[in-house]
PDB file of C-alpha atoms in Angstrom:
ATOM      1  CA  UNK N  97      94.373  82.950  95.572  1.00 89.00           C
ATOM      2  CA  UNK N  98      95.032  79.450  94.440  1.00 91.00           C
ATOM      3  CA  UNK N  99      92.187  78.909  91.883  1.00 92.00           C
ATOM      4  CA  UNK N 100      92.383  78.890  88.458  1.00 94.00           C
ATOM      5  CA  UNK N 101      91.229  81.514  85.775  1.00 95.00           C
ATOM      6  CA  UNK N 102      87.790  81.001  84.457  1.00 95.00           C
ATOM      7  CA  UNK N 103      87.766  80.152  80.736  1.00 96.00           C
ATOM      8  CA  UNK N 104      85.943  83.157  78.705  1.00 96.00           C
ATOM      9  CA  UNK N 105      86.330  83.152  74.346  1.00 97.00           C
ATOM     10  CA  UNK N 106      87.200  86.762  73.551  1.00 97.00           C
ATOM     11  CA  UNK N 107      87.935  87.706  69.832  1.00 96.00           C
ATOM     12  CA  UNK N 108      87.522  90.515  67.490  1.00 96.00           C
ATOM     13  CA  UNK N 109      85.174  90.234  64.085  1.00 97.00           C
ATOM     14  CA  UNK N 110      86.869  91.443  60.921  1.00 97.00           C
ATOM     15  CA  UNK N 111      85.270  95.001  61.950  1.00 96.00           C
ATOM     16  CA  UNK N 112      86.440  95.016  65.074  1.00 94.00           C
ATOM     17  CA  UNK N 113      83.518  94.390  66.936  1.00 97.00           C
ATOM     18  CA  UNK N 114      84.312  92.387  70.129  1.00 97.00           C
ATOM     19  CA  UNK N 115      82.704  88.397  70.904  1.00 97.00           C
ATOM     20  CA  UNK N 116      82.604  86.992  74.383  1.00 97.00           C
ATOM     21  CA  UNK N 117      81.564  83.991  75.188  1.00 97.00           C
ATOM     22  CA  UNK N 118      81.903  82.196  78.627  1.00 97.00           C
ATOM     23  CA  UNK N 119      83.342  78.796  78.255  1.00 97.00           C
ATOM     24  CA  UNK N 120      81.719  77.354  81.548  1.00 96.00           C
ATOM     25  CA  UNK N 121      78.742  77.500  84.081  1.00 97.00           C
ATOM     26  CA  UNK N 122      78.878  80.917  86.049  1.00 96.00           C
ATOM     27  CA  UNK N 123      74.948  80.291  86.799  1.00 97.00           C
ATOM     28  CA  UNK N 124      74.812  81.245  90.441  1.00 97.00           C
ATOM     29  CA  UNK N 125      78.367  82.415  90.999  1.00 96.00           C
ATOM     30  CA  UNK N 126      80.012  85.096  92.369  1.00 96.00           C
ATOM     31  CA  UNK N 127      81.841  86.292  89.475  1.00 97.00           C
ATOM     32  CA  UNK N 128      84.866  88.515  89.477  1.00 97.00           C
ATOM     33  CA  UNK N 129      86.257  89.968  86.035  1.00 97.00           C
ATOM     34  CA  UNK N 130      89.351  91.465  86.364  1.00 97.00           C
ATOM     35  CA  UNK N 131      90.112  94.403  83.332  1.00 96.00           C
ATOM     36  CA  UNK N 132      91.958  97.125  83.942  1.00 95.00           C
ATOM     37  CA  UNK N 133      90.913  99.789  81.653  1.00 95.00           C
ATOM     38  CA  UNK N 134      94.357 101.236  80.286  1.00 94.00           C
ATOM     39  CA  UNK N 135      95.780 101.807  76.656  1.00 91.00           C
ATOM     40  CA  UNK N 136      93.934 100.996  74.567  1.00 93.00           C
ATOM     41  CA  UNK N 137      91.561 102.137  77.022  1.00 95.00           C
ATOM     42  CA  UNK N 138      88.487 102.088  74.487  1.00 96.00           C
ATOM     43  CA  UNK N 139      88.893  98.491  73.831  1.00 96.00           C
ATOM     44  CA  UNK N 140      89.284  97.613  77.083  1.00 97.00           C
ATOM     45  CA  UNK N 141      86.590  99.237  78.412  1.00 97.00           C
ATOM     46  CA  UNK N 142      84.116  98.106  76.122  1.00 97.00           C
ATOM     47  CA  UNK N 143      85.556  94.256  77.037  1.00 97.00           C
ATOM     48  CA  UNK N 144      84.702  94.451  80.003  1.00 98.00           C
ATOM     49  CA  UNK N 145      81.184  95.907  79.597  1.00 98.00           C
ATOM     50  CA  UNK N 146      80.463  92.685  77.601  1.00 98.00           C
ATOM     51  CA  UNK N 147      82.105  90.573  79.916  1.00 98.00           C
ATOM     52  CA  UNK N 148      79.868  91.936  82.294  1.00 98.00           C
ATOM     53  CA  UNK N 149      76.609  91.705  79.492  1.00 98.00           C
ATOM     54  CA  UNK N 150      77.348  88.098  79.320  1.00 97.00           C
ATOM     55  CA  UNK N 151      77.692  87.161  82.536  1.00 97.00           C
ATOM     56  CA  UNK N 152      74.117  88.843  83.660  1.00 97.00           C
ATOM     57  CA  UNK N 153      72.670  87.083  80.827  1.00 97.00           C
ATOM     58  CA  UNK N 154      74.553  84.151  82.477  1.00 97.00           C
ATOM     59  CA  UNK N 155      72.662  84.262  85.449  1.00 97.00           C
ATOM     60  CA  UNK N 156      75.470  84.826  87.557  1.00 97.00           C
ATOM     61  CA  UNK N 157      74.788  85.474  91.198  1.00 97.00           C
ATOM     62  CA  UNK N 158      76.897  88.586  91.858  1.00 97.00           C
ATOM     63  CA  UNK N 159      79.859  90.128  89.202  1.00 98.00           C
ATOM     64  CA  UNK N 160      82.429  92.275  90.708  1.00 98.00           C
ATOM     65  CA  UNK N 161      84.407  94.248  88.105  1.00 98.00           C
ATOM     66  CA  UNK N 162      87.622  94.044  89.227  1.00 98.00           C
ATOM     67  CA  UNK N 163      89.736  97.402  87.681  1.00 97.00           C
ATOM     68  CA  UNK N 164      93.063  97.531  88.829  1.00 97.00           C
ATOM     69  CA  UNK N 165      93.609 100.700  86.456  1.00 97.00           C
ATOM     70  CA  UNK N 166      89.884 102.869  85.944  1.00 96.00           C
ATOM     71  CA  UNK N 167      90.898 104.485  82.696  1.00 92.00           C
ATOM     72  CA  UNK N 168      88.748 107.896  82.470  1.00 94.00           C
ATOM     73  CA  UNK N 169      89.343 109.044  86.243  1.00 93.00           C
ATOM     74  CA  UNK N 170      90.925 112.056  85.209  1.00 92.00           C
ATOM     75  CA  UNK N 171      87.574 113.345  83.637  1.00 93.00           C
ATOM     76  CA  UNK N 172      86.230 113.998  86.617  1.00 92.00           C
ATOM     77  CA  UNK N 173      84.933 117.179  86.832  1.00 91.00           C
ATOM     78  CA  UNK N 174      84.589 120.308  84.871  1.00 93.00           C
ATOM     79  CA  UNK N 175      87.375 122.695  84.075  1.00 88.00           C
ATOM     80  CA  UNK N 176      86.265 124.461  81.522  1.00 90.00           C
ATOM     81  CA  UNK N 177      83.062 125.102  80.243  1.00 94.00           C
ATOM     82  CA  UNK N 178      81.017 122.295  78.029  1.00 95.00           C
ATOM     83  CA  UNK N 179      83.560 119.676  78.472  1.00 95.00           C
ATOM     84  CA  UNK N 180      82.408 115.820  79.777  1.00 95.00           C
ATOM     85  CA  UNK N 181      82.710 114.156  82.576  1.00 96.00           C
ATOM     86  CA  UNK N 182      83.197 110.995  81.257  1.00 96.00           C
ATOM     87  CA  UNK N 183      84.412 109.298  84.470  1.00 96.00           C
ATOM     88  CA  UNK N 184      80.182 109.718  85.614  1.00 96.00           C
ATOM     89  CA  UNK N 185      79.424 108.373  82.233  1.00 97.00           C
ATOM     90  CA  UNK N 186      81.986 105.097  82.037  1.00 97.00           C
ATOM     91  CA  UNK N 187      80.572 104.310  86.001  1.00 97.00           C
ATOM     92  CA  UNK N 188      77.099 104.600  84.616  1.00 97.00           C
ATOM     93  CA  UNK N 189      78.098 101.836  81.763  1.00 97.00           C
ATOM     94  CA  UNK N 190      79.210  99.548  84.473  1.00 98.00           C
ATOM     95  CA  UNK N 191      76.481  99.831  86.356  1.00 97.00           C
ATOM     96  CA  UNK N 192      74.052  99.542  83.247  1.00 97.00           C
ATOM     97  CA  UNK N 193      76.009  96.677  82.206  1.00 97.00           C
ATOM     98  CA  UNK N 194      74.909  94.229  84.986  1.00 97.00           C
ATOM     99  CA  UNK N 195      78.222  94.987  87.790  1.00 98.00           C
ATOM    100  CA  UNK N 196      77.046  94.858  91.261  1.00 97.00           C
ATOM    101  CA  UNK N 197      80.035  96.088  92.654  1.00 97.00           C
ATOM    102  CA  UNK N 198      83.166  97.378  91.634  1.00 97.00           C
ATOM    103  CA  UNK N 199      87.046  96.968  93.461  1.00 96.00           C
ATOM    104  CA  UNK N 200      89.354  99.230  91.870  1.00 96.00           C
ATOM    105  CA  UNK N 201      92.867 100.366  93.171  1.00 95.00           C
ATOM    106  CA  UNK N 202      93.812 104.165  93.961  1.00 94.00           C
ATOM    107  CA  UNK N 203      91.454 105.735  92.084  1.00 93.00           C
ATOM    108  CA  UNK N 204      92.753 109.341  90.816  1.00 90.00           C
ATOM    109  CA  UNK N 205      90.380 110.880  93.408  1.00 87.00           C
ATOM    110  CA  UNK N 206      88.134 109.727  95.758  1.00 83.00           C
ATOM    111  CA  UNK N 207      85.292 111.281  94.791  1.00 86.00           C
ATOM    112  CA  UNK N 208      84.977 109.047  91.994  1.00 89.00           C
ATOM    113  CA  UNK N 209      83.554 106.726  94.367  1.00 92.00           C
ATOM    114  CA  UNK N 210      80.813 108.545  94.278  1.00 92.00           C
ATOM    115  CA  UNK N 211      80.035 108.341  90.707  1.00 94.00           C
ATOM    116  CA  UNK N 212      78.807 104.734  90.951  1.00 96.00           C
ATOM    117  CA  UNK N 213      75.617 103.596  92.480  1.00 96.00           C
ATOM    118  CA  UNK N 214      76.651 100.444  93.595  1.00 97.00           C
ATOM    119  CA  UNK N 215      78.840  99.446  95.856  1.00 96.00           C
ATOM    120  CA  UNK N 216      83.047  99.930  95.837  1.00 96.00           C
ATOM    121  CA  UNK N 217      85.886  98.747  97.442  1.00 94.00           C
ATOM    122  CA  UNK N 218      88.755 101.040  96.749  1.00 94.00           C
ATOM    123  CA  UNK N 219      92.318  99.595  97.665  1.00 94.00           C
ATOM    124  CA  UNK N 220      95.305 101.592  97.796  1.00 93.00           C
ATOM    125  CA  UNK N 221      99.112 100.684  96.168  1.00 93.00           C
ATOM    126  CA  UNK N 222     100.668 102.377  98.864  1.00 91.00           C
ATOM    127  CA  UNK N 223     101.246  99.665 101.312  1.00 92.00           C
ATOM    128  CA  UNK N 224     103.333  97.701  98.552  1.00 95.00           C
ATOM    129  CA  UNK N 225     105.417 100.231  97.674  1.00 95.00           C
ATOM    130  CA  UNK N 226     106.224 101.195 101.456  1.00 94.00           C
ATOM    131  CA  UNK N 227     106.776  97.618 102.225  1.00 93.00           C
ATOM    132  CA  UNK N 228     108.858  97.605  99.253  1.00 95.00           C
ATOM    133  CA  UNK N 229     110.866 101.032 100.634  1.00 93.00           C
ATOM    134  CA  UNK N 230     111.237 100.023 104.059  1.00 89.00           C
ATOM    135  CA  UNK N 231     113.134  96.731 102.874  1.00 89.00           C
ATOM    136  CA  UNK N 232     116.072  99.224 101.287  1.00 87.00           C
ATOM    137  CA  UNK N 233     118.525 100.718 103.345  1.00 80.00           C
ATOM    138  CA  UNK N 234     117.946 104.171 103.155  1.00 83.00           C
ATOM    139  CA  UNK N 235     118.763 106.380 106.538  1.00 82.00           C
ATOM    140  CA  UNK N 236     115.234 107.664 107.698  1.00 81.00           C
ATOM    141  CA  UNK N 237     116.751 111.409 108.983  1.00 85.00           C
ATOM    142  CA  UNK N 238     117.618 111.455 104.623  1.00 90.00           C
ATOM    143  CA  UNK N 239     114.421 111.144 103.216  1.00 94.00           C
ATOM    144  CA  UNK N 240     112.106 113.895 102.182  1.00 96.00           C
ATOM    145  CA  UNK N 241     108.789 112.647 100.229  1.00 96.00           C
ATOM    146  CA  UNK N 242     107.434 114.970  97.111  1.00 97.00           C
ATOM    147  CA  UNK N 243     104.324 115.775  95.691  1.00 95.00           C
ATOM    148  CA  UNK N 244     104.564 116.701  91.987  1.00 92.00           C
ATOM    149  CA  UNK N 245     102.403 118.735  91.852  1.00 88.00           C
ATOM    150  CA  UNK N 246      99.745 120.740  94.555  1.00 87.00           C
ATOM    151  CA  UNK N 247      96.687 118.409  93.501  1.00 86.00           C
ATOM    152  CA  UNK N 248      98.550 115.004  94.988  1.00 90.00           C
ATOM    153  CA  UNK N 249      99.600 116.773  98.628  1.00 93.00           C
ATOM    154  CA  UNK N 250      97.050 114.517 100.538  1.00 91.00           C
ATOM    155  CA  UNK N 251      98.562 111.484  98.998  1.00 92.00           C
ATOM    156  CA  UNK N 252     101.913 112.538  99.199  1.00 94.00           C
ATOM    157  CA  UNK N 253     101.249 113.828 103.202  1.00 94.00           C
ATOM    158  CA  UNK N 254      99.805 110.107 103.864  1.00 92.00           C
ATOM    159  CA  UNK N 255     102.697 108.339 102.295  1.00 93.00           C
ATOM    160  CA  UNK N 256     105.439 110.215 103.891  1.00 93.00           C
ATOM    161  CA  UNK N 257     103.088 109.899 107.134  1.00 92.00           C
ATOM    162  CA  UNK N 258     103.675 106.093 107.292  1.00 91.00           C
ATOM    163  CA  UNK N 259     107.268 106.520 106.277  1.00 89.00           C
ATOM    164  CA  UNK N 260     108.881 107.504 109.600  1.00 86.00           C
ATOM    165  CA  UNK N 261     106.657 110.688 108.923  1.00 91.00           C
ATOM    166  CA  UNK N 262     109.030 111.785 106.579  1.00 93.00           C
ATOM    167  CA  UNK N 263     108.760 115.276 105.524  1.00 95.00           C
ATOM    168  CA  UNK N 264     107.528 116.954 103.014  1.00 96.00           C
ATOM    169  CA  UNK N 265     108.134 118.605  99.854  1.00 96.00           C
ATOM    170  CA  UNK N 266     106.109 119.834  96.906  1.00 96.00           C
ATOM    171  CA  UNK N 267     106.850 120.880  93.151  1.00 93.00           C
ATOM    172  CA  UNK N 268     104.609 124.010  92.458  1.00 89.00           C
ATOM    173  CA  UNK N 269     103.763 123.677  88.859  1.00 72.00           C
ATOM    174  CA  UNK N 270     101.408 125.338  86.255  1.00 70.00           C
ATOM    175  CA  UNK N 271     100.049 123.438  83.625  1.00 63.00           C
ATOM    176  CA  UNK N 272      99.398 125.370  79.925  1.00 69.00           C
ATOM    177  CA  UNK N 273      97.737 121.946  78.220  1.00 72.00           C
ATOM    178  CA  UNK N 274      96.450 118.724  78.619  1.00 74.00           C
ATOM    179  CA  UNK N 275      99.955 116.337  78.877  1.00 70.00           C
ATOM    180  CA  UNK N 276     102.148 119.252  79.297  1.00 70.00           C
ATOM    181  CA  UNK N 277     103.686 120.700  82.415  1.00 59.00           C
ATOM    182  CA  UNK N 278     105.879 123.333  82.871  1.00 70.00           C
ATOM    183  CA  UNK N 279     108.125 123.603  86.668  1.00 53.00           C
ATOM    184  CA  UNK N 280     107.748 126.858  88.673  1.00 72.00           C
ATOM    185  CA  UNK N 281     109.233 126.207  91.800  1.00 86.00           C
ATOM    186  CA  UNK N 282     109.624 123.887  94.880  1.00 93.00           C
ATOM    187  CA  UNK N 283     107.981 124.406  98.627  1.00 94.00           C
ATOM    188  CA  UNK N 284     110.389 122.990 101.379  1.00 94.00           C
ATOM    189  CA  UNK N 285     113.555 122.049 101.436  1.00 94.00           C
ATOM    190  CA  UNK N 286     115.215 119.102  99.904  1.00 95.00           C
ATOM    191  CA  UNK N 287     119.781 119.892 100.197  1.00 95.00           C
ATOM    192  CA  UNK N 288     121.242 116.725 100.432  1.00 95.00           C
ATOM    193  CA  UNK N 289     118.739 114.178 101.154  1.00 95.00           C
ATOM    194  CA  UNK N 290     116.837 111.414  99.352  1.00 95.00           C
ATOM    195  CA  UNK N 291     113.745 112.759  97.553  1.00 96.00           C
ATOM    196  CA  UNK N 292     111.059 110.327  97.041  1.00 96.00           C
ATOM    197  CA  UNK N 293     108.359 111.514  94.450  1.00 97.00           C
ATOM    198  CA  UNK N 294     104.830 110.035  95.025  1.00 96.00           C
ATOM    199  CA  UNK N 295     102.232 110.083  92.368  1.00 95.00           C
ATOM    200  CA  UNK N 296      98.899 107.828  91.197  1.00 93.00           C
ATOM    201  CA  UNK N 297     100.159 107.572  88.152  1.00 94.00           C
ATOM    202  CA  UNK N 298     102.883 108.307  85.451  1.00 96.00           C
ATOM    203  CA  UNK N 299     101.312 108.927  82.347  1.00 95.00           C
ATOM    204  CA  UNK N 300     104.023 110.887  79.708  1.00 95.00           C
ATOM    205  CA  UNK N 301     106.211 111.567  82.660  1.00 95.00           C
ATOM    206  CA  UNK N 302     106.347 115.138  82.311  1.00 91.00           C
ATOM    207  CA  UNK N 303     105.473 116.309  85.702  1.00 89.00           C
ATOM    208  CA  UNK N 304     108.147 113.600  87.473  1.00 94.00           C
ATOM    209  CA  UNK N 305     110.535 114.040  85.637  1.00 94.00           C
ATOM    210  CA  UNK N 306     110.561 118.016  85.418  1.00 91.00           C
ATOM    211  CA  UNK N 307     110.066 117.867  89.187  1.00 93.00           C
ATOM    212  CA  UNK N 308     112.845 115.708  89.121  1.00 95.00           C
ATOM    213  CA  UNK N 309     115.059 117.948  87.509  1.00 94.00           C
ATOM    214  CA  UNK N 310     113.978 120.899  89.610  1.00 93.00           C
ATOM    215  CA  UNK N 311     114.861 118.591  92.637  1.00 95.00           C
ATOM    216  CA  UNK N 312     118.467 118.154  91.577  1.00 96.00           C
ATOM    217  CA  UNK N 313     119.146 121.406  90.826  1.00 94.00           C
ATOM    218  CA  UNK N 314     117.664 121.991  94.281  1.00 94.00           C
ATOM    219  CA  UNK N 315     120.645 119.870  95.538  1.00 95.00           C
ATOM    220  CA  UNK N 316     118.894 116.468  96.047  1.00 96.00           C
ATOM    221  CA  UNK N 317     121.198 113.492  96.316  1.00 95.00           C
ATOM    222  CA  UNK N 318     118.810 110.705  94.944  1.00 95.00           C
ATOM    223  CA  UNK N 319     115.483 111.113  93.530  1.00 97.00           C
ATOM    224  CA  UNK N 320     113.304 108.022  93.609  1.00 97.00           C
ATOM    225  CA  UNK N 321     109.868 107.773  91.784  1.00 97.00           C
ATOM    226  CA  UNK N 322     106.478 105.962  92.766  1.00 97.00           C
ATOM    227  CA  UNK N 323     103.571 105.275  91.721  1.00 97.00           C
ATOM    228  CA  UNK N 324     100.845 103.032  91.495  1.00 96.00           C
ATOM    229  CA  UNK N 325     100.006 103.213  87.660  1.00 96.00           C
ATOM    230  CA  UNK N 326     102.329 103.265  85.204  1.00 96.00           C
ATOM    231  CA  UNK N 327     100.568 104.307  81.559  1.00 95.00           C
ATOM    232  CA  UNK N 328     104.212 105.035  80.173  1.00 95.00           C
ATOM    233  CA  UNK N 329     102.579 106.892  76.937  1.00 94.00           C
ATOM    234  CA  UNK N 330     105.616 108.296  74.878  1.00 93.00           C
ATOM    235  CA  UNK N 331     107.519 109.468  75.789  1.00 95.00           C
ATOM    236  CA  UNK N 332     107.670 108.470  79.337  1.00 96.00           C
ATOM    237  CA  UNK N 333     110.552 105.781  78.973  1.00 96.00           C
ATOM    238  CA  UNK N 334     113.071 108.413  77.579  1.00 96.00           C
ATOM    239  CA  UNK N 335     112.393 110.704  80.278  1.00 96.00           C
ATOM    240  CA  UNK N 336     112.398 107.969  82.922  1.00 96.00           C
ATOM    241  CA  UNK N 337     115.172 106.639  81.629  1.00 95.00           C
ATOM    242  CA  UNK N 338     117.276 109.816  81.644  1.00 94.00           C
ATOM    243  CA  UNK N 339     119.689 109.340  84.403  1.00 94.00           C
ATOM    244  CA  UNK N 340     117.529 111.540  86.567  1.00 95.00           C
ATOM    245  CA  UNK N 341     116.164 109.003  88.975  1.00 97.00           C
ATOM    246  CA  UNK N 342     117.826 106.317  91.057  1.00 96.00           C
ATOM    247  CA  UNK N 343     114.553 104.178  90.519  1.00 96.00           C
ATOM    248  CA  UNK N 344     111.261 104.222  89.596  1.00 97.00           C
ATOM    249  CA  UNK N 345     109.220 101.989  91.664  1.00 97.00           C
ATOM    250  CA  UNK N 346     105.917 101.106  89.849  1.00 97.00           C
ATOM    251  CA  UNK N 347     102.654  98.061  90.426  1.00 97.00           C
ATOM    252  CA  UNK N 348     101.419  95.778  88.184  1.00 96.00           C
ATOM    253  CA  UNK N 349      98.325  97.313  87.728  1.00 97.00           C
ATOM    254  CA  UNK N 350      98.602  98.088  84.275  1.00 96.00           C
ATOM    255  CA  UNK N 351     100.775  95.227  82.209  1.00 95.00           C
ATOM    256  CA  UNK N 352     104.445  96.997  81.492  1.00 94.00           C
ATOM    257  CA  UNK N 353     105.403  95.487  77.988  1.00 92.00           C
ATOM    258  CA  UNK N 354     108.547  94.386  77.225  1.00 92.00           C
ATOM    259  CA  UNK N 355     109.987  97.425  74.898  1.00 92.00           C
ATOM    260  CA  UNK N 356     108.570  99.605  78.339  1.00 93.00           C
ATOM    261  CA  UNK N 357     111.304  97.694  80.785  1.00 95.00           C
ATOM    262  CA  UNK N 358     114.291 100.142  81.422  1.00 95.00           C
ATOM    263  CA  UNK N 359     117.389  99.633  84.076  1.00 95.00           C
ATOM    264  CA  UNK N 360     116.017 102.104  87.089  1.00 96.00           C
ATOM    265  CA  UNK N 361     112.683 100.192  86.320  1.00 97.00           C
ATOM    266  CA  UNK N 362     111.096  98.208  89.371  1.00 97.00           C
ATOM    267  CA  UNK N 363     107.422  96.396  88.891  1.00 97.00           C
ATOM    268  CA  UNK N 364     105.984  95.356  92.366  1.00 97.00           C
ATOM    269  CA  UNK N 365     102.952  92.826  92.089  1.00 96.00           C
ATOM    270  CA  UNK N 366      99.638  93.886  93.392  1.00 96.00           C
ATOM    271  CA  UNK N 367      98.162  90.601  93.410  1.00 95.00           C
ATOM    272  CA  UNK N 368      98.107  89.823  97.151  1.00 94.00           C
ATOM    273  CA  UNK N 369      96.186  92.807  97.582  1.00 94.00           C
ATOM    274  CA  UNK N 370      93.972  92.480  94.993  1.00 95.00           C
ATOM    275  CA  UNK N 371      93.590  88.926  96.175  1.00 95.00           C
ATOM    276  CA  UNK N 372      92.750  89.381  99.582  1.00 93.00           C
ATOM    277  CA  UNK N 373      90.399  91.800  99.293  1.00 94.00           C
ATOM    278  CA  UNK N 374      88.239  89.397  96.544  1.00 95.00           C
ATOM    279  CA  UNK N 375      88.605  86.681  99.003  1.00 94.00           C
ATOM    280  CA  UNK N 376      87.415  89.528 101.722  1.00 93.00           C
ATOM    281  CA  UNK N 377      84.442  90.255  99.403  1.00 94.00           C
ATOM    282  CA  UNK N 378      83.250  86.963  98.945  1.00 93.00           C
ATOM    283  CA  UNK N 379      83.603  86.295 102.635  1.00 92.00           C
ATOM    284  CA  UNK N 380      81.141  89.344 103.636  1.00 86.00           C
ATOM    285  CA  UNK N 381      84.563  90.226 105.657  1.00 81.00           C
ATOM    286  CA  UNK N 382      85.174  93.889 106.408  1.00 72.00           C
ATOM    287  CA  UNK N 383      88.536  95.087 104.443  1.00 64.00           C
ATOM    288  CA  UNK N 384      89.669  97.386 107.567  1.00 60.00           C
ATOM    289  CA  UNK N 385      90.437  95.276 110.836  1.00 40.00           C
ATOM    290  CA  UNK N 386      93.501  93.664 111.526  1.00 40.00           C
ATOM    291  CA  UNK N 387      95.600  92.321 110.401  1.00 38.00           C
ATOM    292  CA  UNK N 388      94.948  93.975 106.781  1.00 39.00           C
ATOM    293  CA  UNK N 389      93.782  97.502 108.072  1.00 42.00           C
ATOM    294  CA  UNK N 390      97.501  98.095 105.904  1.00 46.00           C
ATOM    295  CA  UNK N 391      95.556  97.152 103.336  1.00 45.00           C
ATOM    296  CA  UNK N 392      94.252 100.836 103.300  1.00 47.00           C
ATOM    297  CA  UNK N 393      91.047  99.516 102.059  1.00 45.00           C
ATOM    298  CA  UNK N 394      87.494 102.099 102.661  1.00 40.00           C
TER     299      UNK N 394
END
């Protein structure tokens, strides 16, 4: 965007209670905190809810809470009796908090949208990694995009959609606990041809990468993963970094750390999209005509 971070004093108190303090003038501003809330998601979350605090108390004109990662988004609904839904409850902090409007990047489902009562912009990774895709040379008859599992068809369906309209592939899996998958078997057919795997996010990699092995014993000749969010809890790099993948294609929107960097690994920045649509935002501009309707923004 060309401008330079605002200066903000974050620090912890020897209890670990969190101080912010803006170091300049936001009186009147249009104020955009970016935060994405990933591991440690508590920490981070609460950040940015005083960020927020002191930046209403700031008399800022309008604050945007920028959240390239919305930690919580798998909470959101109900799958067994008397458990939260603490995706409602975190939009209901940032509302509380002072946001007036939230941009966050491919939410795990839409209908999270929904859970705020102020407005959101909700961007989408997948033009990045496309663009990223179509610059390799990989023969368009070969490809075959796969969903890992039946909850992630739409996504997968509108990825291999824009990708020569690929076709399509998915991993039929049942799950018997929270982190844990466990492969059944695979819908469509994926002999000899490049298998690209298309997810949200990779969390412990246990879904990708036993999809992955069901794909090569399926006789797939390169498996390729994507996504837009890469959490990486352990163990995700050993499986990742297995030899069953040809590369895994991930966005910044969740700093990788050093230790987290592997061979197969590739990071694509998010920051032109990100950047466009604050400038888009500010502007009063719709995110959706051309020439950024790639932008895949609602």
């Amino acid at each position: 965007m060309g401008l330079e971070l605002g200066k903000i004093k974050i620090k912890r108190f020897a209890d670990g209670e969190i101080y912010v303090q803006l170091q300049e003038s936001v009186r009147g501003c249009d104020v955009f905190l970016v935060q994405p809330t990933c591991p440690p998601a508590n920490e981070n979350l609460m950040e940015l809810l005083i960020m927020i605090d002191a930046c209403r108390r700031a008399s800022a004109k309008n604050i945007t809470a920028v959240i390239p990662y919305f930690g919580y988004a798998r909470a959101d609904r109900k799958t067994q009796g008397r458990e939260s839904i603490a995706a409602k409850l975190v939009a209901n902090l940032i509302t509380e908090a002072g946001a007036n409007r939230v941009l966050a990047c491919d939410l795990h489902s839409g209908q999270s949208m929904g859970y705020f009562d102020i407005p959101v912009d909700h961007v989408y990774g997948q033009p990045v990694i496309l663009d990223y895709l179509a610059s390799k040379t990989i023969c368009s008859d070969d490809l075959v995009v796969v969903s890992p599992d039946v909850g992630g068809v739409a996504r997968a369906r509108a990825f291999a959609k824009k990708l020569s309209d690929a076709p399509l592939a998915i991993v039929d899996k049942r799950r018997h606990g929270h982190n844990v998958a466990e492969v059944m078997n695979l819908i469509g057919d994926v002999k000899g041809k490049v298998a690209v795997m298309v997810d949200d996010m990779i969390d412990t990699a246990g879904t990708i990468a036993k999809g992955a092995a069901l794909l090569h014993q399926e006789g797939a000749r390169e498996v390729y993963a994507c996504s837009t969010h890469a959490v990486f809890s352990p163990p995700a790099i050993e499986r990742l970094s297995s030899g069953l993948f040809q590369e895994v294609i991930i966005t910044n929107t969740i700093p990788v750390s050093e230790q987290n960097y592997f061979p197969q690994l590739t990071v694509l920045s998010v920051a032109n999209l990100l950047g466009e649509t604050i400038w888009r935002v500010h502007d009063d501009c719709s995110g959706g005509f051309e020439p950024y309707a790639t932008l895949g923004i609602d």
